[in-house]
mmCIF file of C-alpha atoms in Angstrom:
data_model
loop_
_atom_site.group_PDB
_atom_site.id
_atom_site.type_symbol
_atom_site.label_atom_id
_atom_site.label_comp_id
_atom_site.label_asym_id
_atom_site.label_seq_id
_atom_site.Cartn_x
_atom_site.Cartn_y
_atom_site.Cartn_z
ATOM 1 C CA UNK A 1 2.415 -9.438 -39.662
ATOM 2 C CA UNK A 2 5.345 -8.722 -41.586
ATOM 3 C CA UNK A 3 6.361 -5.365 -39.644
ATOM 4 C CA UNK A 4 5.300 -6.867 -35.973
ATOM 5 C CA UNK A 5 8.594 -7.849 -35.634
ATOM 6 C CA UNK A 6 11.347 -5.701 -37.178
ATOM 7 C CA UNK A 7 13.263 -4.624 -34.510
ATOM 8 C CA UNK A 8 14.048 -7.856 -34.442
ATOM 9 C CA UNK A 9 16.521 -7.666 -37.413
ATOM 10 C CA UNK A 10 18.462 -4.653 -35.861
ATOM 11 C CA UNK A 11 22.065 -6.101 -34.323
ATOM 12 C CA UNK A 12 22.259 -6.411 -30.908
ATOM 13 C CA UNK A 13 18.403 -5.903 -30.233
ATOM 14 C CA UNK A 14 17.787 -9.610 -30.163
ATOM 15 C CA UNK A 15 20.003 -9.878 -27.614
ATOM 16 C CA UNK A 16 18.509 -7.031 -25.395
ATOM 17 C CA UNK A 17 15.218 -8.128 -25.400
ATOM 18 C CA UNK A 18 16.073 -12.002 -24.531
ATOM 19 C CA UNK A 19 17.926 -10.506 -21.611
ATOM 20 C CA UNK A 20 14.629 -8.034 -20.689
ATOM 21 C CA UNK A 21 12.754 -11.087 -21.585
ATOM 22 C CA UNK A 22 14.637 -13.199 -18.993
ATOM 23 C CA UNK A 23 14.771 -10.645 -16.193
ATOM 24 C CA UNK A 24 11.065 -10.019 -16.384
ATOM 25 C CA UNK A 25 10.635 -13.782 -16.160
ATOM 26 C CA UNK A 26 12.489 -13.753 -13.005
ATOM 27 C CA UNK A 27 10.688 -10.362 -11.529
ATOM 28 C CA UNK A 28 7.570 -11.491 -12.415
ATOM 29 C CA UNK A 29 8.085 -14.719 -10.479
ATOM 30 C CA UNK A 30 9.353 -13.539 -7.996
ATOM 31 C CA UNK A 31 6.419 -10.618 -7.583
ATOM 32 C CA UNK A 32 3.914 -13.747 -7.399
ATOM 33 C CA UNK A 33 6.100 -15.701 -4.715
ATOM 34 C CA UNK A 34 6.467 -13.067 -2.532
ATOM 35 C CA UNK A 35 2.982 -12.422 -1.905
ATOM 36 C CA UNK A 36 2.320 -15.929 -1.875
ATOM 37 C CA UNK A 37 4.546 -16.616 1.072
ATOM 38 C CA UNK A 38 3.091 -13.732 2.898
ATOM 39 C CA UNK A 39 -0.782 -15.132 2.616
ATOM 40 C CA UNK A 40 0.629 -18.461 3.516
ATOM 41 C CA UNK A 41 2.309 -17.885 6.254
ATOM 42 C CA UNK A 42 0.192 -14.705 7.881
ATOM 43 C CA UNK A 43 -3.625 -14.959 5.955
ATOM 44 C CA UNK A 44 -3.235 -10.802 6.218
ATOM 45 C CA UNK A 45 -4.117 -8.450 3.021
ATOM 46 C CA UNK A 46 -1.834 -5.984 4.826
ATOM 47 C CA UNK A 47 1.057 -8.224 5.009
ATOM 48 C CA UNK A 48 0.728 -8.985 1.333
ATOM 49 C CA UNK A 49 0.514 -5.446 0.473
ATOM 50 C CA UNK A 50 3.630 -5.120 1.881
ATOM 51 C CA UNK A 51 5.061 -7.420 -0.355
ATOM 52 C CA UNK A 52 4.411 -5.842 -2.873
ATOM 53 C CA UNK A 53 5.597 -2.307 -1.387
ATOM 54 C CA UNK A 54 9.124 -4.081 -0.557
ATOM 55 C CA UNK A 55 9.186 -4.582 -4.633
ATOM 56 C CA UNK A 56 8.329 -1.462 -6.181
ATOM 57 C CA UNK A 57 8.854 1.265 -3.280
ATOM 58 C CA UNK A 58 12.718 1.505 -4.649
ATOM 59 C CA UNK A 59 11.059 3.300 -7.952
ATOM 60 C CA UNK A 60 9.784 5.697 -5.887
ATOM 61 C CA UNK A 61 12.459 7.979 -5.023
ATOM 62 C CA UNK A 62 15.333 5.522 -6.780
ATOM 63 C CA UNK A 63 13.983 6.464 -10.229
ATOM 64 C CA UNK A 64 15.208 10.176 -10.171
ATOM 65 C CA UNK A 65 18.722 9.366 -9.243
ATOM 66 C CA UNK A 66 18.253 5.995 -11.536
ATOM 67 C CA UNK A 67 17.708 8.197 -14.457
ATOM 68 C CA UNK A 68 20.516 10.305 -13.733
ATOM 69 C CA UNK A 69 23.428 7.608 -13.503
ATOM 70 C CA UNK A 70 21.957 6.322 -16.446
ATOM 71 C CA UNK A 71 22.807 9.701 -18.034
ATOM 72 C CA UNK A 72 25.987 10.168 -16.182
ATOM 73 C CA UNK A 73 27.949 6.833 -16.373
ATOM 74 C CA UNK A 74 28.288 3.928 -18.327
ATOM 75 C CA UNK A 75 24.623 2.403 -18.983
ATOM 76 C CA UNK A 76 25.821 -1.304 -19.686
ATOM 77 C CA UNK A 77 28.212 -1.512 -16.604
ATOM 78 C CA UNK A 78 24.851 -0.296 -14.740
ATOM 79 C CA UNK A 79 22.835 -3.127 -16.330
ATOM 80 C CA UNK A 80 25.462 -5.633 -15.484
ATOM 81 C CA UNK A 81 25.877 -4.725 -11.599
ATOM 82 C CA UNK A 82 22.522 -4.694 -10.813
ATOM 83 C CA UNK A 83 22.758 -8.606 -11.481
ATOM 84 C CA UNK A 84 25.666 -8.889 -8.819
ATOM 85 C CA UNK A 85 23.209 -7.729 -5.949
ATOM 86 C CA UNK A 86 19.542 -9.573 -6.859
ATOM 87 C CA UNK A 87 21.374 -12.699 -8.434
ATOM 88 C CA UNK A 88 22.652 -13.752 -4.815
ATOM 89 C CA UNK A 89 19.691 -12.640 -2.758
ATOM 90 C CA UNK A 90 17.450 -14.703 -4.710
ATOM 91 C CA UNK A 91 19.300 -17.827 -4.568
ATOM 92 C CA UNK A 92 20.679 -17.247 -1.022
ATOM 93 C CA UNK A 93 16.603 -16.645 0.388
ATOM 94 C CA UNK A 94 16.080 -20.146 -1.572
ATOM 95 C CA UNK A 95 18.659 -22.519 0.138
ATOM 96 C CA UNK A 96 17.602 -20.641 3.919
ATOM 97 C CA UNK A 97 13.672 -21.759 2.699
ATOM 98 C CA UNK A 98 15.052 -25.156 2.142
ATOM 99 C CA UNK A 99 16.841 -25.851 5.044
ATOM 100 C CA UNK A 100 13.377 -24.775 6.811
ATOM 101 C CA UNK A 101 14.868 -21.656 8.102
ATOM 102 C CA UNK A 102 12.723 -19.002 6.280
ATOM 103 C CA UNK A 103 10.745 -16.511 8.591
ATOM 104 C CA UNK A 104 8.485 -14.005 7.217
ATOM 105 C CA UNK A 105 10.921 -10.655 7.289
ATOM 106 C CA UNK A 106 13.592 -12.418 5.249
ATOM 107 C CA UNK A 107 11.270 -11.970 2.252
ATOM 108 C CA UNK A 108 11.149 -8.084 2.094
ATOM 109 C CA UNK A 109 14.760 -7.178 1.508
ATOM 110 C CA UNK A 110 15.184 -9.441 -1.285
ATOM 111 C CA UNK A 111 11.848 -8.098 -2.720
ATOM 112 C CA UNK A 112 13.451 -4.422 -1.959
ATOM 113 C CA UNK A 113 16.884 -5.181 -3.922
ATOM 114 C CA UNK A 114 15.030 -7.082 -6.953
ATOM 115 C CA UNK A 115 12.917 -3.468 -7.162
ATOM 116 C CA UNK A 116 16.355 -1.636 -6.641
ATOM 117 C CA UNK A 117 17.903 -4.006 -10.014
ATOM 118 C CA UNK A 118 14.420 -3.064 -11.317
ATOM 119 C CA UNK A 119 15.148 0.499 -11.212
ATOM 120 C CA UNK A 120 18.203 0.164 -12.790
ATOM 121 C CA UNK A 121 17.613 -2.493 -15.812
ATOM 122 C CA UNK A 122 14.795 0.228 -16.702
ATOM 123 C CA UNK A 123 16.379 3.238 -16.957
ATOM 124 C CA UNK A 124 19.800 2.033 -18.548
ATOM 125 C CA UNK A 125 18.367 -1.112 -21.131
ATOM 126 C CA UNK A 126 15.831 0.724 -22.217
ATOM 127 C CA UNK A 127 17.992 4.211 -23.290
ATOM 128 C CA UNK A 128 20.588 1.511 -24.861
ATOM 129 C CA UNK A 129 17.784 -0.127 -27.137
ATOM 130 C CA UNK A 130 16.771 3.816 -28.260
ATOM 131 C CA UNK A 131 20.286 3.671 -28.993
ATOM 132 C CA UNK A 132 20.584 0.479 -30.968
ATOM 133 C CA UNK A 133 17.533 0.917 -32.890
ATOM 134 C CA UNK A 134 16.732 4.552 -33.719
ATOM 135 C CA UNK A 135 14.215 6.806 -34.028
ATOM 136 C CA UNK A 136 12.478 4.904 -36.629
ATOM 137 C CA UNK A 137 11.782 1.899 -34.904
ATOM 138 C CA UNK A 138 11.660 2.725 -30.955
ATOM 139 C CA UNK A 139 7.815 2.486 -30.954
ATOM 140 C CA UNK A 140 8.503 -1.155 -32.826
ATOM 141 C CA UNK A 141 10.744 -2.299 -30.267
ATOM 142 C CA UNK A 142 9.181 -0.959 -27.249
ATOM 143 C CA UNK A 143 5.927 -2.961 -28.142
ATOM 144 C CA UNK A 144 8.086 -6.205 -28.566
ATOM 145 C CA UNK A 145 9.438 -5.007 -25.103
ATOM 146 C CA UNK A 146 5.978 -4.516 -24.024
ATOM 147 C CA UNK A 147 4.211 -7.998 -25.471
ATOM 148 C CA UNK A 148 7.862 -9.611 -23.977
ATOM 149 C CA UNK A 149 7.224 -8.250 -20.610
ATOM 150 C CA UNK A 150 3.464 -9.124 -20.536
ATOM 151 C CA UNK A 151 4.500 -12.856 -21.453
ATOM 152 C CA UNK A 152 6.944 -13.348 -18.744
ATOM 153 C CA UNK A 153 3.996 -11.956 -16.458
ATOM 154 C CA UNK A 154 2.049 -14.505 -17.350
ATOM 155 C CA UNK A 155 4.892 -17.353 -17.436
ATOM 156 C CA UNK A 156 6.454 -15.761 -14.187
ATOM 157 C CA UNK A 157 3.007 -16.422 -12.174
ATOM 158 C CA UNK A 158 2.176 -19.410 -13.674
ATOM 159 C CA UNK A 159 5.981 -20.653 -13.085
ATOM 160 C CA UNK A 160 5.894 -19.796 -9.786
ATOM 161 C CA UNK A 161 3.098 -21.423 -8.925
ATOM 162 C CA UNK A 162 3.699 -24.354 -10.490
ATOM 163 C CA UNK A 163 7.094 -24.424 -8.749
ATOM 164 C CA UNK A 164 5.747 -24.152 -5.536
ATOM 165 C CA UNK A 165 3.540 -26.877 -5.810
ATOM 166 C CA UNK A 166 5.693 -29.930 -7.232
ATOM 167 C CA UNK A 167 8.559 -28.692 -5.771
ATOM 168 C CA UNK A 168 8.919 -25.973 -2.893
ATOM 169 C CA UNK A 169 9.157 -21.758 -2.468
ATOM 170 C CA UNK A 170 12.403 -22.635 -2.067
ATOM 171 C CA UNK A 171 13.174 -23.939 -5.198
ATOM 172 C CA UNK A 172 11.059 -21.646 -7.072
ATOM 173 C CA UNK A 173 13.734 -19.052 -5.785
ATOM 174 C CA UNK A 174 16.339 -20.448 -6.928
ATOM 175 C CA UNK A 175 14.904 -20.940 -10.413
ATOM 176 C CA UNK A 176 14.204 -17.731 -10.640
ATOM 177 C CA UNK A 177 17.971 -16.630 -9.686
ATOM 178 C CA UNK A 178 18.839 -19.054 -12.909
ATOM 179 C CA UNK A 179 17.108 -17.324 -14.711
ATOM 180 C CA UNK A 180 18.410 -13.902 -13.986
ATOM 181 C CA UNK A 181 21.693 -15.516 -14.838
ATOM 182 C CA UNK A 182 20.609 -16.378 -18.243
ATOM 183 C CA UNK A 183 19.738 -12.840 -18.468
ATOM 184 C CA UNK A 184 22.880 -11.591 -17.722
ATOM 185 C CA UNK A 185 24.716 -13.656 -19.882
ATOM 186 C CA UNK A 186 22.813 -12.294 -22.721
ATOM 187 C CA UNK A 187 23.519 -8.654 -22.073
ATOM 188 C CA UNK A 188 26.951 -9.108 -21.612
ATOM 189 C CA UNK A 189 27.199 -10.638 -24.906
ATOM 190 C CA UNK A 190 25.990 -6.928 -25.880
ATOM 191 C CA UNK A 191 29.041 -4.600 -26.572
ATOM 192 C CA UNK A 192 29.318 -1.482 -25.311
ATOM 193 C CA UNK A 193 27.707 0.998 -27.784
ATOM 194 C CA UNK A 194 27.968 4.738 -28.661
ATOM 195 C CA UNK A 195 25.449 6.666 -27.751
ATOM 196 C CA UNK A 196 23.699 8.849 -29.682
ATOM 197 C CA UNK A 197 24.181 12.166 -27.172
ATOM 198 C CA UNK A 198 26.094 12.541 -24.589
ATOM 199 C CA UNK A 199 24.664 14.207 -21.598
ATOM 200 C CA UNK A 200 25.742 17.747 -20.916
ATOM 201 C CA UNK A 201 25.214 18.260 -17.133
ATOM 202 C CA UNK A 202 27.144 16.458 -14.701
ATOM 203 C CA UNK A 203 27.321 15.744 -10.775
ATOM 204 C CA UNK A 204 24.234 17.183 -8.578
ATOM 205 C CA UNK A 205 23.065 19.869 -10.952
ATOM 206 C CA UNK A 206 22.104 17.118 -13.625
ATOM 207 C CA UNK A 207 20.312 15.509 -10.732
ATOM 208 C CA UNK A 208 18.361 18.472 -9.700
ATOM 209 C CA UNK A 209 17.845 19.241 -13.689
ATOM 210 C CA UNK A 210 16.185 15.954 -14.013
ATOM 211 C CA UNK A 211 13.560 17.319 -11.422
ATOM 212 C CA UNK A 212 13.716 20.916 -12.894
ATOM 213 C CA UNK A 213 12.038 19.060 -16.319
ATOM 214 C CA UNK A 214 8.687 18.725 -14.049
ATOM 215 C CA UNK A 215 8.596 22.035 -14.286
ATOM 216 C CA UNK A 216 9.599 22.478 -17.712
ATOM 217 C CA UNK A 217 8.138 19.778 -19.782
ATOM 218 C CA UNK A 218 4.448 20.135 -19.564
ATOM 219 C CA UNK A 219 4.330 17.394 -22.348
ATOM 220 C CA UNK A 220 6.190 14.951 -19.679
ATOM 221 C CA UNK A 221 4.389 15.929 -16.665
ATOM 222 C CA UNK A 222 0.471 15.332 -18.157
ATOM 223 C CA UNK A 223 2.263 11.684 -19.245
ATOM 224 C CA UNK A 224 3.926 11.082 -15.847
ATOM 225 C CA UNK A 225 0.545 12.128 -14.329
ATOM 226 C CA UNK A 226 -1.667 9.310 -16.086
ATOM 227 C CA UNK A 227 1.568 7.016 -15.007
ATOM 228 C CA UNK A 228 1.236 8.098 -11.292
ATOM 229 C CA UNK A 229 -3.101 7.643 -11.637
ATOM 230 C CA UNK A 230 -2.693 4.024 -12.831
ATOM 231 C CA UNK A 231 -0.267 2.601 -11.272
ATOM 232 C CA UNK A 232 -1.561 3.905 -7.730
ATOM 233 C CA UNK A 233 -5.382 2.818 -8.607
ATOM 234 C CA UNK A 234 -4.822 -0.312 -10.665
ATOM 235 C CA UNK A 235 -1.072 -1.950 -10.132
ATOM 236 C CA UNK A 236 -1.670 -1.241 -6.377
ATOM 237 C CA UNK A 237 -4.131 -4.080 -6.212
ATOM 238 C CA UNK A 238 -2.327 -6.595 -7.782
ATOM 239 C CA UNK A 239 -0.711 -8.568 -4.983
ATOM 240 C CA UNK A 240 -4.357 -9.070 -3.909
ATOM 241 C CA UNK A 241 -4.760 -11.631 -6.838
ATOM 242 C CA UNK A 242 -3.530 -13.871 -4.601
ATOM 243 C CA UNK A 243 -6.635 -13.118 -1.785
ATOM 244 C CA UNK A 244 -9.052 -12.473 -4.290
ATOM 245 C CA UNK A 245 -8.528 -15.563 -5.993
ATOM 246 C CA UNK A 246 -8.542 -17.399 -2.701
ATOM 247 C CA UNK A 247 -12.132 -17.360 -3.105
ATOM 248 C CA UNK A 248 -12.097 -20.103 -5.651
ATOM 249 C CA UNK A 249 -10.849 -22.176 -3.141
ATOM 250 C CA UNK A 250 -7.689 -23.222 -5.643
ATOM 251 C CA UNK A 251 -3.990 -24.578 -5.270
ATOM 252 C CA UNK A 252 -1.200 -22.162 -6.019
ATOM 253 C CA UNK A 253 -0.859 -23.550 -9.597
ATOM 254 C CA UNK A 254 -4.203 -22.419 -10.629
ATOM 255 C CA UNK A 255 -3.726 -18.857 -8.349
ATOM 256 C CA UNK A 256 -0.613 -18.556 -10.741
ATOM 257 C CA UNK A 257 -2.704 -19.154 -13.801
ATOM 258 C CA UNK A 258 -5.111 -16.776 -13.001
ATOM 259 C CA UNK A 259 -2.521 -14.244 -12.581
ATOM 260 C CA UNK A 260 -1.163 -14.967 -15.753
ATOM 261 C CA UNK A 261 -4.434 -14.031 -17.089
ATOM 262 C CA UNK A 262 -2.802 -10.597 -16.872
ATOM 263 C CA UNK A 263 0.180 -11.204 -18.529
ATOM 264 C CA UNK A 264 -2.088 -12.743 -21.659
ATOM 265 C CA UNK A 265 -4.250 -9.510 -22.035
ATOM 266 C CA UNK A 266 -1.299 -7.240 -21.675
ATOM 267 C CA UNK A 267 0.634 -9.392 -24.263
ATOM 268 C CA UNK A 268 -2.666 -9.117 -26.951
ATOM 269 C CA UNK A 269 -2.123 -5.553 -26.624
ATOM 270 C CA UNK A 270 1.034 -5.005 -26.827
ATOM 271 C CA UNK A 271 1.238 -7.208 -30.091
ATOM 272 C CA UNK A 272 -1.398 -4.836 -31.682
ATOM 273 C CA UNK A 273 0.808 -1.827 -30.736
ATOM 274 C CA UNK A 274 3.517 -3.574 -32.273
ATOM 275 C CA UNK A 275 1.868 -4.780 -35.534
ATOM 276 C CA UNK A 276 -0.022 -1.413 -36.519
ATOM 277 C CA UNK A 277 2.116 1.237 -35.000
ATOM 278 C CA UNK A 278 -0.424 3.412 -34.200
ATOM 279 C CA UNK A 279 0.753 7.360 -34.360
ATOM 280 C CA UNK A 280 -2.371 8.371 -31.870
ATOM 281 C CA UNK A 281 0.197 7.025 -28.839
ATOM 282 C CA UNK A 282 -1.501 9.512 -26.337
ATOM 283 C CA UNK A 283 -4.782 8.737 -27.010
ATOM 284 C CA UNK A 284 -3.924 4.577 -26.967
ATOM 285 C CA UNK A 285 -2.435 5.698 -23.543
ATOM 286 C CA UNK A 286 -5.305 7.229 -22.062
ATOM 287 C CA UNK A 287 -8.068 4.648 -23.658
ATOM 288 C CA UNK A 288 -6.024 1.755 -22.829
ATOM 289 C CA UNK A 289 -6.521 3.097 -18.607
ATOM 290 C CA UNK A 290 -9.929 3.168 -19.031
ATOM 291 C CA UNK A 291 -10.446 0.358 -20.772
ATOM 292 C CA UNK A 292 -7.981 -1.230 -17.445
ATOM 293 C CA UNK A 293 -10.314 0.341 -14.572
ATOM 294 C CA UNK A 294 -13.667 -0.658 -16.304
ATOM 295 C CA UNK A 295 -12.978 -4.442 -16.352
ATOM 296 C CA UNK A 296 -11.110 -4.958 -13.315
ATOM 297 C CA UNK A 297 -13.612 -4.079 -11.820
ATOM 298 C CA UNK A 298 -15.767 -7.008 -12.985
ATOM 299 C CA UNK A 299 -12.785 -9.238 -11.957
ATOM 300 C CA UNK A 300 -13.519 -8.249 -8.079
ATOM 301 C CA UNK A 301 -16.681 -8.825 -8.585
ATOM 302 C CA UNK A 302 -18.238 -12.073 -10.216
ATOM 303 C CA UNK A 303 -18.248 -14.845 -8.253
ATOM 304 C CA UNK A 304 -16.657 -18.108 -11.133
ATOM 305 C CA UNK A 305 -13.486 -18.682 -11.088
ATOM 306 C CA UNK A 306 -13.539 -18.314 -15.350
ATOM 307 C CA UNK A 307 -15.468 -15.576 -15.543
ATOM 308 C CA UNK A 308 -12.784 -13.761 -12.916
ATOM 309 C CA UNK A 309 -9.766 -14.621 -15.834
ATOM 310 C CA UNK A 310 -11.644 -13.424 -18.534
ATOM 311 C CA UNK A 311 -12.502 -10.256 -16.545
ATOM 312 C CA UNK A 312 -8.860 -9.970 -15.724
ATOM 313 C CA UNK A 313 -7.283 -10.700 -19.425
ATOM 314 C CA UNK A 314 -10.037 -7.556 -20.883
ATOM 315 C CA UNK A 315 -8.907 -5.100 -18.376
ATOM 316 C CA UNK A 316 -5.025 -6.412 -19.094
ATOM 317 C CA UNK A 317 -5.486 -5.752 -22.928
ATOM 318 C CA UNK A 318 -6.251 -1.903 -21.925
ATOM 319 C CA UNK A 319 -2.893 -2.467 -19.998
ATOM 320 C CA UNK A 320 -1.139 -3.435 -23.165
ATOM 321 C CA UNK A 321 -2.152 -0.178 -24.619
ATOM 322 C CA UNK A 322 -0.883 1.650 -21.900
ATOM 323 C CA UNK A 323 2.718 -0.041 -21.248
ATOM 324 C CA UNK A 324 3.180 -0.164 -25.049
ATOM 325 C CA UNK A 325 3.307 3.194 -25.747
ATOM 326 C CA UNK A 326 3.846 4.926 -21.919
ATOM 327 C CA UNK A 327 8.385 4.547 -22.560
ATOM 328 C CA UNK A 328 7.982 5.909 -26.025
ATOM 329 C CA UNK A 329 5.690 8.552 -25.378
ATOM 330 C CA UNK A 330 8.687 9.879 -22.332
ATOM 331 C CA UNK A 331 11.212 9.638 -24.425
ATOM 332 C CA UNK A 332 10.078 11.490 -27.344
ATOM 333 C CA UNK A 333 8.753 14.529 -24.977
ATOM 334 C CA UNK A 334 12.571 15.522 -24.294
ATOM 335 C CA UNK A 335 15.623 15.913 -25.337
ATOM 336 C CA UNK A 336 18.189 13.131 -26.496
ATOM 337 C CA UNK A 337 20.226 14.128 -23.867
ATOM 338 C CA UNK A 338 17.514 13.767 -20.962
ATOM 339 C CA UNK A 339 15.987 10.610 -22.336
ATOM 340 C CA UNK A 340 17.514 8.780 -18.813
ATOM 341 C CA UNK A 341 16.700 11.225 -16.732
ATOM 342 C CA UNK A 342 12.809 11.124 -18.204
ATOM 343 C CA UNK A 343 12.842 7.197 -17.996
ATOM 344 C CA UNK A 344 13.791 7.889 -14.208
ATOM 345 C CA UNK A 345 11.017 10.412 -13.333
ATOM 346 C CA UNK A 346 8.526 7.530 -15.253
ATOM 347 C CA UNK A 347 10.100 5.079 -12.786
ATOM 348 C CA UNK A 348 9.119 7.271 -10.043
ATOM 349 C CA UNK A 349 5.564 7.603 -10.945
ATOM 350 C CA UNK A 350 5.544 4.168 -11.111
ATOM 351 C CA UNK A 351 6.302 4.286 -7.712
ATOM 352 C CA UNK A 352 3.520 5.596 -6.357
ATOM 353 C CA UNK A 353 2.287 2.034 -6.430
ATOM 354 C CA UNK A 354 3.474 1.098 -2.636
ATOM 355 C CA UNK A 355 1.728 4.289 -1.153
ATOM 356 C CA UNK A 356 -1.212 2.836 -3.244
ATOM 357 C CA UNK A 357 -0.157 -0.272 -2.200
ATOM 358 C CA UNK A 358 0.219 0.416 1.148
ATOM 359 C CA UNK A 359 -3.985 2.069 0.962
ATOM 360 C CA UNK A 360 -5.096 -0.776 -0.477
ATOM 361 C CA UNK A 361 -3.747 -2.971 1.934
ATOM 362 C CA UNK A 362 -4.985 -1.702 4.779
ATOM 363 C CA UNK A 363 -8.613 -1.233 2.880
ATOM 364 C CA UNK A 364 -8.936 -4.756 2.263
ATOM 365 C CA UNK A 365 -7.728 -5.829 5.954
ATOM 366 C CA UNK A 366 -10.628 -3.837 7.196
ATOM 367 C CA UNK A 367 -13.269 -4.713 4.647
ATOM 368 C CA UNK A 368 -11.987 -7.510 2.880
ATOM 369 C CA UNK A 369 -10.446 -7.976 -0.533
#
């Protein structure tokens, strides 16, 4: 596995992905709390849905203009506010949970600003590590991203549950703000960098170019459509791990372990993107979906609480195909110059998840989960 890891040895890149690393953590976390706090306190599929739309709705129409002030101003002043806004809301929710004061509404802003930091870490990290490692190794570093991200999936559910058992939500909240700390002293031990192209347009007319390219990039647009397909079909029903798995009668700790399950497939993936470097992307891409849909859908439906986790880490290996090579593949459809805006109009497909979410939901309030 000698070429796995050789973004690695790039400067600076170590330091970006600890801080990715570390933010994921935190999101991920904080994606299985959420949820868990609606089902506890409510027993509704809808409410947990909603959840979930409070976290990812912001990359639904935030991406576009995401992309573009990625493009426009400073990338790594971007990254660093973003902390100033989810840091406190995370750790402010915690300390209201334990002084016994947390209601059920409280949770969806803070949900809705992590998303909004979400947005932002996404489309300016990720255009700074195409600038710090090149070219030649953006499909290497993206899959260490990738296998990174999956990881803190798995350690974010599994921590949060855990958390909430031998300690309290409350707590668990606050961890998570620590950790998004830790993550932003990382990056700002990143300088700032020169990037490889500036961006020609400037003020609304680079905003409305970065929805022109739907029209223009036909490359992008079949990409952003498989984006849009998964994410609404298969991420939408993620929050529902937590009803799902209420079947197995189970504490929290062992509802986070099953949705780490995910994180685990999605990592095995991801490493084999990373290791062989595959130059088929698009195909990977497409496969990997497939592959995704096929076994999660023996996940909803066996009945043993081991058979559901192996179920769930198959269809998350298809997953690690498709997050592996789905930044990589948007980037290298357009220009240097657009490379933000592209990462933004990726981070608005990906936001067709609430409206999927939202479906789902209200599916599996009527029928079940």
């Amino acid at each position: 596995m000698s070429n796995t890891f050789d973004a690695l040895k790039v400067r600076y890149f170590p330091l970006i992905f600890a801080s990715g690393w570390t933010w994921n953590l935190s999101r991920w976390g904080v994606s299985f709390i959420g949820p868990f706090v609606a089902n506890d306190l409510t027993g509704s599929a809808r409410m947990v849905q909603l959840a979930g739309v409070a976290l990812w709705s912001p990359l639904l129409f935030g991406g576009v203009v995401g992309g573009w002030v990625s493009d426009r101003f400073d990338r790594r002043k971007i990254v660093i506010g973003q902390f100033f806004v989810t840091i406190p809301g995370l750790i402010i929710l915690g300390w209201i949970e334990l002084a016994g004061r947390l209601q059920l509404w409280m949770i969806y802003p803070v949900l809705f600003l992590t998303g909004v930091g979400w947005v932002f870490d996404m489309v300016g990290r990720r255009v700074i590590v195409y600038d710090v490692v090149g070219p030649e190794k953006i499909d290497n570093a993206l899959a260490i991203e990738s296998s990174g991200t999956a990881i803190s999936l798995a350690l974010g559910a599994v921590a949060g549950g855990s958390l909430i058992q031998a300690l309290s939500v409350g707590w668990a909240l606050i961890f998570m703000g620590c950790l998004q700390v830790i993550s932003l002293a990382a990056f700002t031990a990143v300088p700032r960098l020169v990037r490889r192209q500036q961006a020609t347009a400037v003020g609304a007319s680079a905003l409305l170019e970065g929805i022109r390219m739907l029209r223009t990039e036909k490359g992008l647009i079949s990409i952003l459509g498989v984006t849009a397909f998964v994410n609404f079909f298969f991420f939408s029903a993620t929050p529902l791990l937590q009803v799902v798995g209420g079947k197995f009668n189970v504490g929290p700790a062992l509802l986070g372990l099953l949705a780490a399950m995910l994180g685990i497939g999605m990592f095995a993936g991801s490493l084999g993107i990373a290791h062989y470097q595959p130059r088929r992307r698009g195909l990977l891409y497409v496969v990997g979906s497939y592959i995704a849909f096929v076994f999660m859908t023996g996940f909803a439906l066996v009945p043993l609480y081991a058979a559901s986790a192996a179920f769930l880490v198959l269809a998350a290996v298809g997953m690690g195909f498709f997050g592996s090579t789905q930044s990589v593949l948007v980037m290298d459809a357009v220009s240097e110059q657009h490379r933000g805006r592209a990462l933004g109009l990726l981070s608005s497909a990906i936001g067709v998840l609430p409206l999927g979410m939202l479906a789902v939901g209200e599916i599996a309030e009527v029928v079940g989960a």
